[in-house]
Short mmCIF file of C-alpha atoms in Angstrom, two decimals:
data_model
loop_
_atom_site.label_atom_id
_atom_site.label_comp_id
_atom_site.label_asym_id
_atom_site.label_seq_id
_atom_site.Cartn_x
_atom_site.Cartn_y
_atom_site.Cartn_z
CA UNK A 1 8.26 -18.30 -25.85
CA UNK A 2 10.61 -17.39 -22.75
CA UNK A 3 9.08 -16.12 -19.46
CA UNK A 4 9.84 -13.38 -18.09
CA UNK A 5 9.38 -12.33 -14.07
CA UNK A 6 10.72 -9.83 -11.49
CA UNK A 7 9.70 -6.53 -9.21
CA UNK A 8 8.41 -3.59 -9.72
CA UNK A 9 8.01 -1.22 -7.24
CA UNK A 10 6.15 1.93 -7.23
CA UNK A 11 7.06 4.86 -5.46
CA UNK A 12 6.13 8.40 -4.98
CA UNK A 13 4.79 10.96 -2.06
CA UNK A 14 1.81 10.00 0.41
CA UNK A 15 -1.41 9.97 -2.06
CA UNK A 16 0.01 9.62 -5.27
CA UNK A 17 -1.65 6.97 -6.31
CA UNK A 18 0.03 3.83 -5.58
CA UNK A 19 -2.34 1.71 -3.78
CA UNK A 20 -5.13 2.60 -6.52
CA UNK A 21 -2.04 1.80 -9.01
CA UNK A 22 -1.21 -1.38 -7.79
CA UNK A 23 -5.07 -2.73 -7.67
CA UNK A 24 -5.67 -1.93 -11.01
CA UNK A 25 -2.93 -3.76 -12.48
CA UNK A 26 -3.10 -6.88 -9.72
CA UNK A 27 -7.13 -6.79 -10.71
CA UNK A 28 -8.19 -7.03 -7.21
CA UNK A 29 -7.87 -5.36 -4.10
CA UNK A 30 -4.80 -6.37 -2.42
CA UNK A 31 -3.12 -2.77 -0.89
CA UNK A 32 -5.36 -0.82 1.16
CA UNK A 33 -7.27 2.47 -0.49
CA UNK A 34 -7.95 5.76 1.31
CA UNK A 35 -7.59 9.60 1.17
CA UNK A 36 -6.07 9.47 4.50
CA UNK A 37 -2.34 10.15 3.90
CA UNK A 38 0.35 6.82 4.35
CA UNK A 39 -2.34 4.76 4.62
CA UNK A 40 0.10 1.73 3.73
CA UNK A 41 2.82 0.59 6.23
CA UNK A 42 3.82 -2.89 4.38
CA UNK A 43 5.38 -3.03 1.46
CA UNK A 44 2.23 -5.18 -0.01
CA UNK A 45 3.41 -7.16 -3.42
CA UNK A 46 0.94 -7.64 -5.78
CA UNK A 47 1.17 -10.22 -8.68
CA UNK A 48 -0.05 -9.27 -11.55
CA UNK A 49 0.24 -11.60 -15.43
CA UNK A 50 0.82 -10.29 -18.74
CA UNK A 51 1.28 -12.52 -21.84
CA UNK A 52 4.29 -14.60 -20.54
CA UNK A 53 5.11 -12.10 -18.06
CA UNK A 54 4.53 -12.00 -14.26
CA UNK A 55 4.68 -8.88 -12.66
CA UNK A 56 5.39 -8.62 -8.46
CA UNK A 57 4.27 -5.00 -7.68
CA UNK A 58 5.54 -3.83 -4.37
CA UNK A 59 3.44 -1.25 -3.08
CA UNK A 60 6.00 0.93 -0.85
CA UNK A 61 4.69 3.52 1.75
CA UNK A 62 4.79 6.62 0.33
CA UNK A 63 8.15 9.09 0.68
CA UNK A 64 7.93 11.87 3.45
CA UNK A 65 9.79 13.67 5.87
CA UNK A 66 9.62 11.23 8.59
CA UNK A 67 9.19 12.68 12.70
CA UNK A 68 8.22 9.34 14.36
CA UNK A 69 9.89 6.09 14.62
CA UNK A 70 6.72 4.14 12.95
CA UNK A 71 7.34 7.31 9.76
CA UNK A 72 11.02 6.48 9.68
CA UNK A 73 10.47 2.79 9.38
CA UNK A 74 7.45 3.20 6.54
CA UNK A 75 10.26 5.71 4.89
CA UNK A 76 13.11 3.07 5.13
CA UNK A 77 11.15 0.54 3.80
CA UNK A 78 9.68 2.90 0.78
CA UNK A 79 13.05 2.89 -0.33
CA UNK A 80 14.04 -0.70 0.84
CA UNK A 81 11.36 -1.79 -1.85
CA UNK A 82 12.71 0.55 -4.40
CA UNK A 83 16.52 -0.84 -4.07
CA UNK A 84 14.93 -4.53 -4.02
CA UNK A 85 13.22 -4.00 -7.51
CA UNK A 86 14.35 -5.05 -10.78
CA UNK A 87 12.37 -1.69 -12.44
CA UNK A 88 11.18 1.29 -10.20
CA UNK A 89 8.35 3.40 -11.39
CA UNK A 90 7.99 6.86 -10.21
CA UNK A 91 4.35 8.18 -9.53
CA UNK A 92 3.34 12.24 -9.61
CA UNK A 93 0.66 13.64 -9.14
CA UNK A 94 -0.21 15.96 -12.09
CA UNK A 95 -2.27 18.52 -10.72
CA UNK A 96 1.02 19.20 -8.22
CA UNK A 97 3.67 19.13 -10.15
CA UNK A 98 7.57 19.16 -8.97
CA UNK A 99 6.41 19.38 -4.89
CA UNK A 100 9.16 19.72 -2.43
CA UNK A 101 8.16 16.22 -1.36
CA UNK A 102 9.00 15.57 -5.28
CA UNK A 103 12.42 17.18 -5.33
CA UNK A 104 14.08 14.76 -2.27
CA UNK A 105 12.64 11.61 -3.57
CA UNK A 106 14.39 12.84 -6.99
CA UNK A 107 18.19 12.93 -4.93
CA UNK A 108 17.26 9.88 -3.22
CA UNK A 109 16.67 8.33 -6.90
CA UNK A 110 19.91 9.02 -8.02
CA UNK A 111 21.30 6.57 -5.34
CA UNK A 112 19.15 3.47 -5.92
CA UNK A 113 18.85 3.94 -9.66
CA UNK A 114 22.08 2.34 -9.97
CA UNK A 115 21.87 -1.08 -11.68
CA UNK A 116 18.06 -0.48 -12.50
CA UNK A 117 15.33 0.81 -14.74
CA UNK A 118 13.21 3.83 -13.32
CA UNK A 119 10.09 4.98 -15.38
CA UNK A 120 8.01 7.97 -14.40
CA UNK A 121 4.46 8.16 -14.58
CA UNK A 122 2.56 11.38 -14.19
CA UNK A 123 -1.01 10.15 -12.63
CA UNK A 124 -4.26 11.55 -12.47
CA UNK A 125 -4.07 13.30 -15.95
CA UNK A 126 -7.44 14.11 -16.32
CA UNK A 127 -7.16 17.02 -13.33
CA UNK A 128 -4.63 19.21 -15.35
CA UNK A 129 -4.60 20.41 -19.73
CA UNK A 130 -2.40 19.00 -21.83
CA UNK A 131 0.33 22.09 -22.03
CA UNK A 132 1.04 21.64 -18.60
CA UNK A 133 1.64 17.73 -18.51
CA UNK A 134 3.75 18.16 -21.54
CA UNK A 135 5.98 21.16 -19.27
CA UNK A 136 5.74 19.08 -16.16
CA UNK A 137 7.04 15.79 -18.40
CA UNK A 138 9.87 18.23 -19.79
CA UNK A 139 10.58 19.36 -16.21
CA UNK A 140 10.75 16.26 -14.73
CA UNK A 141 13.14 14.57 -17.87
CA UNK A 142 15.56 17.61 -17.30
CA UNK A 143 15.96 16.55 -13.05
CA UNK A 144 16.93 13.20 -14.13
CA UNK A 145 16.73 10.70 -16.90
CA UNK A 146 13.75 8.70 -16.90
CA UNK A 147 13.83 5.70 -19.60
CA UNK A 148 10.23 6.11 -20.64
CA UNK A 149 7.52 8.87 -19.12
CA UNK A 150 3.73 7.29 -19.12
CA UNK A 151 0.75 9.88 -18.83
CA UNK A 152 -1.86 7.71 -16.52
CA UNK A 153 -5.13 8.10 -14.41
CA UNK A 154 -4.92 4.73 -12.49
CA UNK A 155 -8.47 5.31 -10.65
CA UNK A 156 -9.81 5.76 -14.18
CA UNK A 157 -7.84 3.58 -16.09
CA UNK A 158 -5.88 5.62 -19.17
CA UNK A 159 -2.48 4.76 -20.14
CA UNK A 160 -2.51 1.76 -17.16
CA UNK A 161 -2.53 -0.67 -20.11
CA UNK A 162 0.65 0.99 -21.68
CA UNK A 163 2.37 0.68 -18.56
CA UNK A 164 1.57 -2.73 -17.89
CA UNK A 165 3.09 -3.62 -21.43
CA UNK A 166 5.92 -2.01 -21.10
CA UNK A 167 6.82 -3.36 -17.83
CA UNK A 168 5.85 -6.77 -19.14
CA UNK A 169 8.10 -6.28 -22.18
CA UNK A 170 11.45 -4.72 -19.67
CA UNK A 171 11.38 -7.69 -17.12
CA UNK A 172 14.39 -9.63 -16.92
CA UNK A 173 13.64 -13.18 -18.61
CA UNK A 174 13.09 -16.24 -16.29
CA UNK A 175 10.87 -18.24 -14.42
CA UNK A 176 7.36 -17.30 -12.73
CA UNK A 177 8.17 -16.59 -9.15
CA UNK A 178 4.78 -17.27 -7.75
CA UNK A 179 2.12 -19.96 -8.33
CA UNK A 180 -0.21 -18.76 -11.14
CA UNK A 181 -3.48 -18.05 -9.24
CA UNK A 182 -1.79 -16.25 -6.17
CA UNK A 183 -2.15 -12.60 -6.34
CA UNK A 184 -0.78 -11.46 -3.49
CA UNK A 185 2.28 -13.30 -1.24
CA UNK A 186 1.03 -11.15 2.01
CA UNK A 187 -0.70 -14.15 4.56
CA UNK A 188 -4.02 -13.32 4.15
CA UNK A 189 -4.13 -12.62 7.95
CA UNK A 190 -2.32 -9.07 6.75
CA UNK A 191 -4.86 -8.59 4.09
CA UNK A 192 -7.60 -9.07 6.52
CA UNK A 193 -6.33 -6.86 9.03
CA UNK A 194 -5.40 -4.20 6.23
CA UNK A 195 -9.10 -4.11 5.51
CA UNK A 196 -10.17 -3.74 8.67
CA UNK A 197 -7.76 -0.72 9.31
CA UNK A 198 -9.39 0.60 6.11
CA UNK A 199 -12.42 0.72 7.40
CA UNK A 200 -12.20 1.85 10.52
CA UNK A 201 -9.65 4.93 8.83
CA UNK A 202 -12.79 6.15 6.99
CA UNK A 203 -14.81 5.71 9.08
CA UNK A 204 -13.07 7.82 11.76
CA UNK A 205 -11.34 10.39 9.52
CA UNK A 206 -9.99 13.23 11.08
CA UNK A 207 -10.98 11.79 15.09
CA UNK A 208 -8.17 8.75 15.59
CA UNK A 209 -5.57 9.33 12.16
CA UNK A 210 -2.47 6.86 13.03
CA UNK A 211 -2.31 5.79 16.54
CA UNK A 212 -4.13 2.56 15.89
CA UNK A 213 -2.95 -0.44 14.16
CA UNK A 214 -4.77 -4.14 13.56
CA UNK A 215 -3.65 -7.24 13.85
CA UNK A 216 -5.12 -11.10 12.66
CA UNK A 217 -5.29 -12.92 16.30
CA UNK A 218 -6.59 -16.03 14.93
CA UNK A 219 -7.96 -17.70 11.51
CA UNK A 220 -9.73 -20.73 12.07
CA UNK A 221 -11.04 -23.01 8.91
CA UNK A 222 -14.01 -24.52 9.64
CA UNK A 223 -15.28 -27.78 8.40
CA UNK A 224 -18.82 -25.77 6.63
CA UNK A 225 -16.30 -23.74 4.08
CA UNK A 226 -16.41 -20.66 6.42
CA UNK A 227 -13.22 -19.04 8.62
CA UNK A 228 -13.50 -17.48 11.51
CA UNK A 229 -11.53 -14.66 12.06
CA UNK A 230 -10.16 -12.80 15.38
CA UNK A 231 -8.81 -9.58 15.42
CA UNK A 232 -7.65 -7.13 17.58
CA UNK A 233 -7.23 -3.28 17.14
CA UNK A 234 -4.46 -1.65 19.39
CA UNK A 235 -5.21 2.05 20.47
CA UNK A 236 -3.10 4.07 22.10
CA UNK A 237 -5.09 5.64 24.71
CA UNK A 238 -8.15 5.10 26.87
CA UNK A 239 -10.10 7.48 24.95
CA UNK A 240 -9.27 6.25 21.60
CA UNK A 241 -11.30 2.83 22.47
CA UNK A 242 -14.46 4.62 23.55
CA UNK A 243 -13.75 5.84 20.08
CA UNK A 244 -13.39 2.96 18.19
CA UNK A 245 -16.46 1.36 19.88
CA UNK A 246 -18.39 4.19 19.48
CA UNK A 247 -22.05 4.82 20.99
CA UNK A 248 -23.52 1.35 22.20
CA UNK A 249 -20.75 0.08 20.34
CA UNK A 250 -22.62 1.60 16.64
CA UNK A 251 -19.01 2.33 15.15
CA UNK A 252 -17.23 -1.24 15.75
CA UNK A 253 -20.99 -2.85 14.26
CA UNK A 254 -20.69 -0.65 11.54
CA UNK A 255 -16.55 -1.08 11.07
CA UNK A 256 -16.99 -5.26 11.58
CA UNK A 257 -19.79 -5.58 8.95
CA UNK A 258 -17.90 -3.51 6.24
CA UNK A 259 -14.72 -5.87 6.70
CA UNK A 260 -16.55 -9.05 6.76
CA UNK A 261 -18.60 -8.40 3.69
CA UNK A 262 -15.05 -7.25 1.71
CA UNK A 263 -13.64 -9.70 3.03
CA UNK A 264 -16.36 -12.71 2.38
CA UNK A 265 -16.45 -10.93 -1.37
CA UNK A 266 -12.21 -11.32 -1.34
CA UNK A 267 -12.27 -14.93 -0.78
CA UNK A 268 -15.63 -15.72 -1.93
CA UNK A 269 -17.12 -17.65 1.06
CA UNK A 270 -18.95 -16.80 4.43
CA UNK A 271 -16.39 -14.96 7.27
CA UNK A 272 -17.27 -14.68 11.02
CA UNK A 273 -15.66 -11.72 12.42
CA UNK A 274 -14.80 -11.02 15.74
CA UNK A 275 -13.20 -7.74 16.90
CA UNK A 276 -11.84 -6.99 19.91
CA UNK A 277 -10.12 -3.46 20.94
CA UNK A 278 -7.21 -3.05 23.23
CA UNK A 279 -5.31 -0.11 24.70
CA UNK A 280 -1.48 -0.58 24.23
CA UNK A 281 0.02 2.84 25.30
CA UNK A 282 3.33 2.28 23.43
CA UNK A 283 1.74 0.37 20.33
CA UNK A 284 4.34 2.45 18.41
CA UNK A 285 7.35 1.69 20.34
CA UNK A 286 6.86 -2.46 20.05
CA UNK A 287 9.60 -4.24 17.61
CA UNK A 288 6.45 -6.97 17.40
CA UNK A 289 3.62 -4.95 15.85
CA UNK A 290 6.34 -3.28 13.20
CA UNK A 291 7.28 -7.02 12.39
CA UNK A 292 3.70 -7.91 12.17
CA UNK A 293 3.15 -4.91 9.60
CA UNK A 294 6.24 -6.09 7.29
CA UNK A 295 8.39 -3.39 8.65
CA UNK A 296 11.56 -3.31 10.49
CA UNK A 297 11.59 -1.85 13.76
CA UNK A 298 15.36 -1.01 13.87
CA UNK A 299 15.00 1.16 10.61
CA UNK A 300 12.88 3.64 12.64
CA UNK A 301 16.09 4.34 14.83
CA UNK A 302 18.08 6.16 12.73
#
């Protein structure tokens, strides 16, 4: 029986569902999860096997109207993922239909599709009745020509399984592109620093939203089984450390312990975590911390 391998990439508007798409398929957690809005800056590939297929998910930033140079890169490479993949799958949320958020990533479809499958897939189902996925379905067919339209909830589960097969099943034949037991091609430096952004995202909500970013200083292996892991979180401003430290330094306790533990349960072995915070005034205008978060500094220029 042949093999079959190649990229799929899944895009759609800030909180569609992506991330929570891409970790049920993959099986673990490998893009980060919030209900902050473009949470995820790297387009994080996820590998995920089905009978003799392997499946590389890229999880793109989702599509917006971009105002910043750090927006307009996570927008350039949203659709840089997209034009890369062999099938592109189109998330919506059902519950808000055709947005105008919807209707430009729709024009901007018509551009990449050349040359490759798109599939759309209405998420989060179980928020709207059955007439009105069946009108939003019709609505969205009639914009442009989907090849197959899957009715999902990827937090809960339903119709991720059809999906998967069907994705499986479209792949162009040929050989694995990734070791069997690797499920994510990101250095696990980016993973680690992904979670740690996580965390500290929720746990500051609405009080520090984008102008911090986290990078993997150091990973040391030691001879015990353990790593020990550095990292650094750039703020922008003087206040945003007190922030990020928080009384006595309670928040950056609270923030390390919730990384290390996901982190020790992601690799399945003891983590020492150090953070450290650092104000960088122009964070967001350094080609180095775009390249260190997968993106391309130059495609925030345009």
């Amino acid at each position: 029986m042949s093999t079959r391998a190649g990229f799929v990439a899944l895009i759609g508007e800030p909180n569609a569902g992506k991330s929570t798409l891409t970790n049920r398929m993959v099986g673990a957690k490998v893009s980060i999860v919030t209900h902050k809005v473009q949470t995820t800056r790297a387009r994080i590939r996820g590998v995920a096997l089905q009978g003799e297929s392997q499946l590389v998910f890229v999880d793109t930033p989702g599509l917006f109207r971009p105002r910043r140079r750090l927006d307009r890169a996570m927008v350039a490479a949203a659709w840089g993922g997209a034009a890369d993949a062999d099938i592109v799958v189109l998330l919506i949320e059902a519950h808000r239909g055709v947005t105008d958020g919807v209707e430009r990533i729709l024009e901007g479809l018509e551009e990449i599709a050349q040359g490759r499958r798109v599939a759309l897939a209405i998420n989060k189902i179980d928020m709207v009745k059955a007439e009105k996925l069946l009108a939003l379905s019709e609505d969205l067919n009639a914009r442009f020509s989907f090849e197959r339209t899957f009715m999902i909830s990827a937090e809960k589960g339903h119709g991720a399984d059809d999906l998967k097969d069907w994705l499986a099943q479209e792949l162009p034949e040929g050989p694995w592109l990734y070791p069997e037991d690797q499920i994510a091609d990101l250095p696990m430096r980016m993973i680690a620093a992904e979670m740690t952004r996580e965390k500290l995202t929720l746990r500051l909500h609405q009080e520090l939203p984008y102008q911090l970013t986290v990078e993997t200083e150091a990973w040391e292996e030691r001879k015990d089984g353990s790593a020990r892991v550095d990292q650094m979180i750039y703020v922008a401003r003087d206040g945003h450390k007190g922030i990020v430290l928080g009384k006595k330094g309670e928040t950056i306790k609270a923030v390390s312990k919730a990384s290390r533990e996901e982190l020790e349960e992601f690799l399945g072995r003891r983590v020492h975590l150090f953070l450290q915070v650092k104000v960088r005034p122009n964070w967001l205008e350094e080609a180095e911390r775009y390249s260190e978060m997968g993106l391309e500094f130059k495609d925030g220029n345009t």
